[in-house]
mmCIF file of C-alpha atoms in Angstrom:
data_model
loop_
_atom_site.group_PDB
_atom_site.id
_atom_site.type_symbol
_atom_site.label_atom_id
_atom_site.label_comp_id
_atom_site.label_asym_id
_atom_site.label_seq_id
_atom_site.Cartn_x
_atom_site.Cartn_y
_atom_site.Cartn_z
ATOM 1 C CA MET Z 1 21.534 1.752 -7.413
ATOM 2 C CA TRP Z 2 17.916 2.013 -5.780
ATOM 3 C CA THR Z 3 19.510 3.275 -2.223
ATOM 4 C CA GLU Z 4 17.626 6.886 -3.711
ATOM 5 C CA VAL Z 5 14.019 5.145 -4.538
ATOM 6 C CA THR Z 6 11.306 5.610 -2.695
ATOM 7 C CA LEU Z 7 7.438 3.494 -3.111
ATOM 8 C CA LYS Z 8 4.716 4.913 -1.423
ATOM 9 C CA GLN Z 9 1.685 2.405 -0.667
ATOM 10 C CA ILE Z 10 -1.726 2.214 1.228
ATOM 11 C CA LEU Z 11 -3.117 -0.590 2.360
ATOM 12 C CA LEU Z 12 -6.530 -0.174 3.047
ATOM 13 C CA ILE Z 13 -7.829 -3.357 5.174
ATOM 14 C CA THR Z 14 -11.995 -3.216 5.676
ATOM 15 C CA ASP Z 15 -14.839 -5.932 5.763
ATOM 16 C CA GLY Z 16 -18.074 -3.377 4.771
ATOM 17 C CA CYS Z 17 -18.861 -0.633 2.762
ATOM 18 C CA SER Z 18 -18.253 2.487 2.165
ATOM 19 C CA ASN Z 19 -21.850 4.362 3.486
ATOM 20 C CA VAL Z 20 -20.483 8.194 4.758
ATOM 21 C CA GLY Z 21 -18.189 10.892 2.758
ATOM 22 C CA THR Z 22 -16.017 11.375 0.022
ATOM 23 C CA ASP Z 23 -16.369 8.321 -2.717
ATOM 24 C CA PRO Z 24 -12.953 6.884 -2.009
ATOM 25 C CA VAL Z 25 -13.138 5.214 -5.321
ATOM 26 C CA TYR Z 26 -12.181 8.856 -6.894
ATOM 27 C CA VAL Z 27 -9.534 9.356 -3.851
ATOM 28 C CA ALA Z 28 -7.247 6.133 -4.406
ATOM 29 C CA GLN Z 29 -7.661 7.452 -8.476
ATOM 30 C CA THR Z 30 -6.467 11.007 -7.715
ATOM 31 C CA ALA Z 31 -3.785 9.052 -4.995
ATOM 32 C CA ARG Z 32 -2.305 7.357 -7.525
ATOM 33 C CA GLU Z 33 -1.918 10.106 -9.647
ATOM 34 C CA GLN Z 34 0.530 11.701 -7.270
ATOM 35 C CA GLY Z 35 2.261 8.529 -7.152
ATOM 36 C CA VAL Z 36 0.899 6.499 -3.915
ATOM 37 C CA THR Z 37 -1.007 2.557 -5.066
ATOM 38 C CA VAL Z 38 -3.691 1.727 -3.078
ATOM 39 C CA SER Z 39 -4.217 -1.573 -2.347
ATOM 40 C CA VAL Z 40 -7.003 -3.393 -0.424
ATOM 41 C CA ILE Z 41 -7.867 -6.101 1.057
ATOM 42 C CA GLY Z 42 -11.732 -7.103 2.398
ATOM 43 C CA ILE Z 43 -12.519 -9.091 5.018
ATOM 44 C CA LEU Z 44 -15.611 -11.748 4.747
ATOM 45 C CA ASP Z 45 -15.923 -12.916 7.961
ATOM 46 C CA ASP Z 46 -19.307 -12.096 9.981
ATOM 47 C CA GLY Z 47 -18.919 -8.658 8.439
ATOM 48 C CA ALA Z 48 -21.276 -6.208 5.284
ATOM 49 C CA LEU Z 49 -19.206 -6.460 2.986
ATOM 50 C CA GLY Z 50 -20.995 -8.103 0.965
ATOM 51 C CA GLU Z 51 -21.553 -8.130 -3.073
ATOM 52 C CA GLN Z 52 -21.731 -4.268 -2.807
ATOM 53 C CA GLY Z 53 -18.654 -3.769 -0.827
ATOM 54 C CA GLN Z 54 -16.669 -6.707 -2.954
ATOM 55 C CA ARG Z 55 -17.571 -4.495 -5.536
ATOM 56 C CA GLU Z 56 -16.331 -1.710 -4.205
ATOM 57 C CA ALA Z 57 -13.151 -3.391 -3.536
ATOM 58 C CA GLU Z 58 -11.976 -3.858 -5.795
ATOM 59 C CA ASN Z 59 -12.898 -0.790 -7.921
ATOM 60 C CA ILE Z 60 -10.960 0.905 -5.564
ATOM 61 C CA ALA Z 61 -7.600 -0.953 -6.163
ATOM 62 C CA GLN Z 62 -8.011 -0.795 -9.766
ATOM 63 C CA ALA Z 63 -8.658 3.354 -9.495
ATOM 64 C CA GLY Z 64 -5.237 3.009 -7.315
ATOM 65 C CA GLY Z 65 -3.086 0.910 -9.275
ATOM 66 C CA GLY Z 66 -2.635 -1.610 -6.834
ATOM 67 C CA MET Z 67 -4.219 -5.007 -5.894
ATOM 68 C CA CYS Z 68 -7.392 -6.930 -4.039
ATOM 69 C CA ARG Z 69 -7.388 -9.725 -2.043
ATOM 70 C CA ILE Z 70 -10.585 -10.854 -0.562
ATOM 71 C CA ILE Z 71 -9.917 -13.435 2.624
ATOM 72 C CA ARG Z 72 -11.097 -14.464 5.813
ATOM 73 C CA ALA Z 73 -9.773 -13.187 8.715
ATOM 74 C CA ALA Z 74 -7.822 -15.805 9.493
ATOM 75 C CA ASP Z 75 -5.575 -16.125 6.233
ATOM 76 C CA LEU Z 76 -4.734 -11.848 7.153
ATOM 77 C CA SER Z 77 -1.307 -11.957 8.115
ATOM 78 C CA HIS Z 78 -0.433 -13.866 4.633
ATOM 79 C CA THR Z 79 -1.697 -11.797 2.491
ATOM 80 C CA MET Z 80 -0.906 -8.632 4.127
ATOM 81 C CA GLN Z 81 2.668 -9.254 3.504
ATOM 82 C CA MET Z 82 2.052 -10.565 -0.188
ATOM 83 C CA VAL Z 83 0.717 -7.804 -1.181
ATOM 84 C CA THR Z 84 2.955 -5.448 -0.093
ATOM 85 C CA GLN Z 85 5.553 -7.092 -1.919
ATOM 86 C CA ARG Z 86 3.418 -8.121 -4.726
ATOM 87 C CA THR Z 87 2.362 -4.298 -4.890
ATOM 88 C CA MET Z 88 6.149 -3.303 -4.932
ATOM 89 C CA GLN Z 89 7.526 -5.517 -7.450
ATOM 90 C CA LEU Z 90 4.538 -4.223 -10.055
ATOM 91 C CA THR Z 91 4.859 -0.858 -9.303
ATOM 92 C CA LEU Z 92 9.177 -1.014 -10.063
ATOM 93 C CA GLN Z 93 8.077 -3.149 -12.902
ATOM 94 C CA GLN Z 94 6.237 -0.618 -14.992
ATOM 95 C CA VAL Z 95 8.827 1.661 -13.957
ATOM 96 C CA VAL Z 96 11.660 -0.796 -15.696
ATOM 97 C CA ASN Z 97 9.285 -1.731 -18.848
ATOM 98 C CA LYS Z 98 8.963 2.190 -19.227
ATOM 99 C CA GLU Z 99 12.457 3.088 -19.100
ATOM 100 C CA LEU Z 100 12.948 0.350 -21.904
ATOM 101 C CA ARG Z 101 10.046 1.511 -24.642
ATOM 102 C CA GLN Z 102 12.017 4.535 -24.093
ATOM 103 C CA ILE Z 103 15.481 3.884 -24.649
ATOM 104 C CA MET Z 104 15.065 0.163 -27.073
ATOM 105 C CA GLY Z 105 11.082 -0.158 -28.627
ATOM 106 C CA GLN Z 106 10.732 -2.595 -26.050
ATOM 107 C CA ASP Z 107 9.487 -3.997 -22.741
ATOM 108 C CA GLN Z 108 10.984 -6.565 -21.506
ATOM 109 C CA THR Z 109 8.948 -9.324 -22.451
ATOM 110 C CA ALA Z 110 10.300 -8.497 -25.829
ATOM 111 C CA LEU Z 111 13.934 -9.467 -24.318
ATOM 112 C CA PRO Z 112 16.133 -12.212 -25.022
ATOM 113 C CA PRO Z 113 15.926 -14.561 -22.019
ATOM 114 C CA ASP Z 114 19.579 -13.476 -20.326
ATOM 115 C CA LEU Z 115 18.519 -10.000 -20.263
ATOM 116 C CA ARG Z 116 14.783 -11.309 -18.740
ATOM 117 C CA THR Z 117 16.152 -12.905 -16.342
ATOM 118 C CA LYS Z 118 18.229 -9.877 -15.719
ATOM 119 C CA VAL Z 119 15.917 -7.913 -15.308
ATOM 120 C CA ALA Z 120 14.000 -10.174 -12.865
ATOM 121 C CA ARG Z 121 16.293 -10.416 -10.562
ATOM 122 C CA MET Z 122 16.923 -6.169 -10.416
ATOM 123 C CA VAL Z 123 14.005 -6.234 -10.004
ATOM 124 C CA GLU Z 124 13.797 -8.623 -6.722
ATOM 125 C CA THR Z 125 16.811 -6.395 -5.708
ATOM 126 C CA GLY Z 126 14.433 -3.671 -5.713
ATOM 127 C CA THR Z 127 12.358 -4.917 -3.348
ATOM 128 C CA GLU Z 128 14.654 -5.735 -0.677
ATOM 129 C CA GLU Z 129 16.448 -2.346 -1.672
ATOM 130 C CA VAL Z 130 14.386 1.041 -1.903
ATOM 131 C CA GLU Z 131 12.568 3.211 0.905
ATOM 132 C CA LEU Z 132 9.401 1.989 1.320
ATOM 133 C CA GLN Z 133 6.327 4.199 3.315
ATOM 134 C CA ILE Z 134 2.778 2.807 3.934
ATOM 135 C CA ALA Z 135 0.110 3.833 5.091
ATOM 136 C CA LEU Z 136 -2.608 0.594 6.984
ATOM 137 C CA VAL Z 137 -5.913 1.888 6.559
ATOM 138 C CA VAL Z 138 -7.416 -0.038 9.819
ATOM 139 C CA ASP Z 139 -11.924 -0.316 9.363
ATOM 140 C CA VAL Z 140 -12.368 -0.230 12.666
ATOM 141 C CA SER Z 141 -16.126 0.183 12.740
ATOM 142 C CA ALA Z 142 -18.838 -2.096 14.631
ATOM 143 C CA SER Z 143 -18.339 -4.701 12.646
ATOM 144 C CA MET Z 144 -14.666 -5.565 13.565
ATOM 145 C CA THR Z 145 -14.952 -5.826 16.405
ATOM 146 C CA SER Z 146 -14.653 -10.161 16.732
ATOM 147 C CA LYS Z 147 -11.480 -9.848 13.723
ATOM 148 C CA MET Z 148 -9.258 -6.578 15.184
ATOM 149 C CA ALA Z 149 -6.966 -9.789 16.723
ATOM 150 C CA SER Z 150 -6.406 -10.579 13.537
ATOM 151 C CA VAL Z 151 -5.641 -7.587 12.706
ATOM 152 C CA ARG Z 152 -2.969 -6.734 15.391
ATOM 153 C CA GLU Z 153 -1.279 -9.677 14.313
ATOM 154 C CA ALA Z 154 -1.507 -9.718 11.155
ATOM 155 C CA ILE Z 155 0.441 -5.661 12.022
ATOM 156 C CA ARG Z 156 2.417 -7.183 13.956
ATOM 157 C CA ASP Z 157 4.138 -9.852 11.194
ATOM 158 C CA LEU Z 158 4.381 -7.032 9.385
ATOM 159 C CA GLU Z 159 6.683 -4.866 10.806
ATOM 160 C CA PHE Z 160 8.644 -7.860 11.029
ATOM 161 C CA GLY Z 161 9.103 -8.250 7.570
ATOM 162 C CA LEU Z 162 9.906 -4.737 6.991
ATOM 163 C CA ALA Z 163 12.609 -4.797 9.886
ATOM 164 C CA ALA Z 164 14.314 -7.510 8.082
ATOM 165 C CA ARG Z 165 14.443 -5.501 4.623
ATOM 166 C CA GLY Z 166 17.753 -4.246 3.838
ATOM 167 C CA GLY Z 167 15.603 -1.083 2.364
ATOM 168 C CA SER Z 168 14.525 1.628 5.117
ATOM 169 C CA HIS Z 169 11.117 1.871 5.952
ATOM 170 C CA ARG Z 170 7.952 4.430 7.213
ATOM 171 C CA LEU Z 171 5.022 2.631 9.133
ATOM 172 C CA VAL Z 172 1.499 5.217 9.650
ATOM 173 C CA VAL Z 173 -1.982 3.571 10.532
ATOM 174 C CA VAL Z 174 -5.279 5.770 9.794
ATOM 175 C CA THR Z 175 -7.774 4.556 11.640
ATOM 176 C CA TYR Z 176 -11.696 4.761 10.820
ATOM 177 C CA PRO Z 177 -14.272 5.791 12.278
ATOM 178 C CA GLY Z 178 -12.499 8.459 14.666
ATOM 179 C CA VAL Z 179 -12.750 7.440 18.376
ATOM 180 C CA SER Z 180 -13.799 11.663 18.916
ATOM 181 C CA GLY Z 181 -16.226 10.856 16.498
ATOM 182 C CA GLU Z 182 -13.659 12.548 13.811
ATOM 183 C CA ASP Z 183 -14.002 10.449 10.426
ATOM 184 C CA ALA Z 184 -10.852 8.865 11.024
ATOM 185 C CA GLN Z 185 -7.433 9.695 12.553
ATOM 186 C CA MET Z 186 -3.812 8.941 12.431
ATOM 187 C CA LEU Z 187 -2.314 7.157 15.131
ATOM 188 C CA ARG Z 188 1.125 9.023 16.976
ATOM 189 C CA MET Z 189 2.851 6.232 18.708
ATOM 190 C CA GLU Z 190 5.588 7.053 21.745
ATOM 191 C CA GLY Z 191 7.031 3.886 22.972
ATOM 192 C CA GLU Z 192 4.876 0.628 20.787
ATOM 193 C CA SER Z 193 4.575 -0.740 17.930
ATOM 194 C CA VAL Z 194 2.345 -0.381 15.944
ATOM 195 C CA ALA Z 195 0.229 -3.782 16.493
ATOM 196 C CA ASP Z 196 -0.744 -3.182 20.103
ATOM 197 C CA ALA Z 197 -2.082 1.133 19.035
ATOM 198 C CA VAL Z 198 -4.552 -0.342 16.628
ATOM 199 C CA GLY Z 199 -5.417 -3.509 18.548
ATOM 200 C CA ALA Z 200 -6.150 -1.514 21.799
ATOM 201 C CA MET Z 201 -8.628 1.019 19.243
ATOM 202 C CA ARG Z 202 -12.349 0.262 20.116
ATOM 203 C CA THR Z 203 -14.832 -0.408 17.602
ATOM 204 C CA ALA Z 204 -17.574 1.385 16.716
ATOM 205 C CA GLY Z 205 -19.666 4.009 13.717
ATOM 206 C CA ASN Z 206 -20.107 4.063 10.319
ATOM 207 C CA THR Z 207 -17.594 3.327 7.431
ATOM 208 C CA PRO Z 208 -16.056 6.346 6.050
ATOM 209 C CA THR Z 209 -14.037 5.329 3.878
ATOM 210 C CA GLY Z 210 -13.230 8.585 1.303
ATOM 211 C CA PRO Z 211 -12.006 10.560 3.864
ATOM 212 C CA ALA Z 212 -9.582 7.750 5.739
ATOM 213 C CA LEU Z 213 -8.199 7.603 1.858
ATOM 214 C CA GLN Z 214 -8.055 10.644 1.717
ATOM 215 C CA LEU Z 215 -5.822 11.019 5.221
ATOM 216 C CA ALA Z 216 -3.672 8.729 4.669
ATOM 217 C CA VAL Z 217 -2.413 10.893 1.244
ATOM 218 C CA ARG Z 218 -1.849 13.170 3.516
ATOM 219 C CA ALA Z 219 -0.247 11.153 5.956
ATOM 220 C CA LEU Z 220 2.126 9.887 3.484
ATOM 221 C CA ARG Z 221 3.032 14.123 1.745
ATOM 222 C CA GLU Z 222 4.233 14.734 5.805
ATOM 223 C CA LEU Z 223 6.494 12.031 5.568
ATOM 224 C CA SER Z 224 8.341 13.390 2.490
ATOM 225 C CA GLY Z 225 8.622 17.344 3.861
ATOM 226 C CA ASN Z 226 5.385 17.835 2.306
ATOM 227 C CA THR Z 227 6.986 17.474 -1.112
ATOM 228 C CA SER Z 228 5.436 16.038 -3.841
ATOM 229 C CA THR Z 229 4.567 12.280 -3.493
ATOM 230 C CA THR Z 230 5.968 11.714 -6.730
ATOM 231 C CA SER Z 231 8.984 8.653 -6.250
ATOM 232 C CA ALA Z 232 12.427 9.451 -7.371
ATOM 233 C CA VAL Z 233 13.671 6.123 -8.888
ATOM 234 C CA ARG Z 234 16.474 5.274 -11.241
ATOM 235 C CA LYS Z 235 16.179 3.919 -15.204
ATOM 236 C CA ALA Z 236 18.364 1.862 -17.110
ATOM 237 C CA ASP Z 237 21.577 2.692 -18.849
ATOM 238 C CA ASP Z 238 21.182 1.256 -22.481
ATOM 239 C CA GLU Z 239 25.060 0.007 -22.043
ATOM 240 C CA GLU Z 240 26.003 -1.886 -18.599
ATOM 241 C CA GLY Z 241 22.845 -2.002 -17.650
ATOM 242 C CA ARG Z 242 23.070 0.425 -14.251
ATOM 243 C CA MET Z 243 20.102 3.057 -13.485
ATOM 244 C CA ARG Z 244 20.243 6.470 -13.778
ATOM 245 C CA HIS Z 245 17.287 9.452 -11.681
ATOM 246 C CA TYR Z 246 14.228 9.330 -13.247
ATOM 247 C CA VAL Z 247 11.150 11.059 -11.994
ATOM 248 C CA VAL Z 248 7.721 8.930 -12.373
#
């Protein structure tokens, strides 16, 4: 029932505050309006994140309908997988609750315990079966130099985790700033893993977070063949609990 569902996520990894280019909070809000969820992982170690950076990270995630976690680099691998999984669950839960309100006039919390359990299991199954399109947006500014080994390890673990799911996935990576002076670039891997490609990046320059997020939105749109980034999902049938077509 979930095999026709496509969820789109952007996961931003940064240790600093945006200092050039478009407002990243505005970009995240625009992405959300197009059906893309934006989450942020802020890294504290030896960076320039600070209070302003943490506030910006939280605002980006809030505008993008996603999650924000402020962590140490050593916790990046676990956090990246947790945020990806939890974001899928929250997105599917929102869709199911919306449909329950339309069909039954109430959301999952108002259902009898046995039906709540069935809905929860349905959402859990969905996280394993839906198609996931995810864009990793990785800050490779100068302050990230000491953290790139952790980033490479975390991305490799994420690749393994995605491959173990029943549903298909597409993974693209945007790094910023670009190596040739551009604000951001999309990595195009031929015969190498995403983790190795990111690990080979040279860190330098400013922190153009907004333009990087804009490129990520375009990259996800390209994965869908330049079609709308809204996701086709299935909604609950009020008699048999099956799912029927719905567009978020």
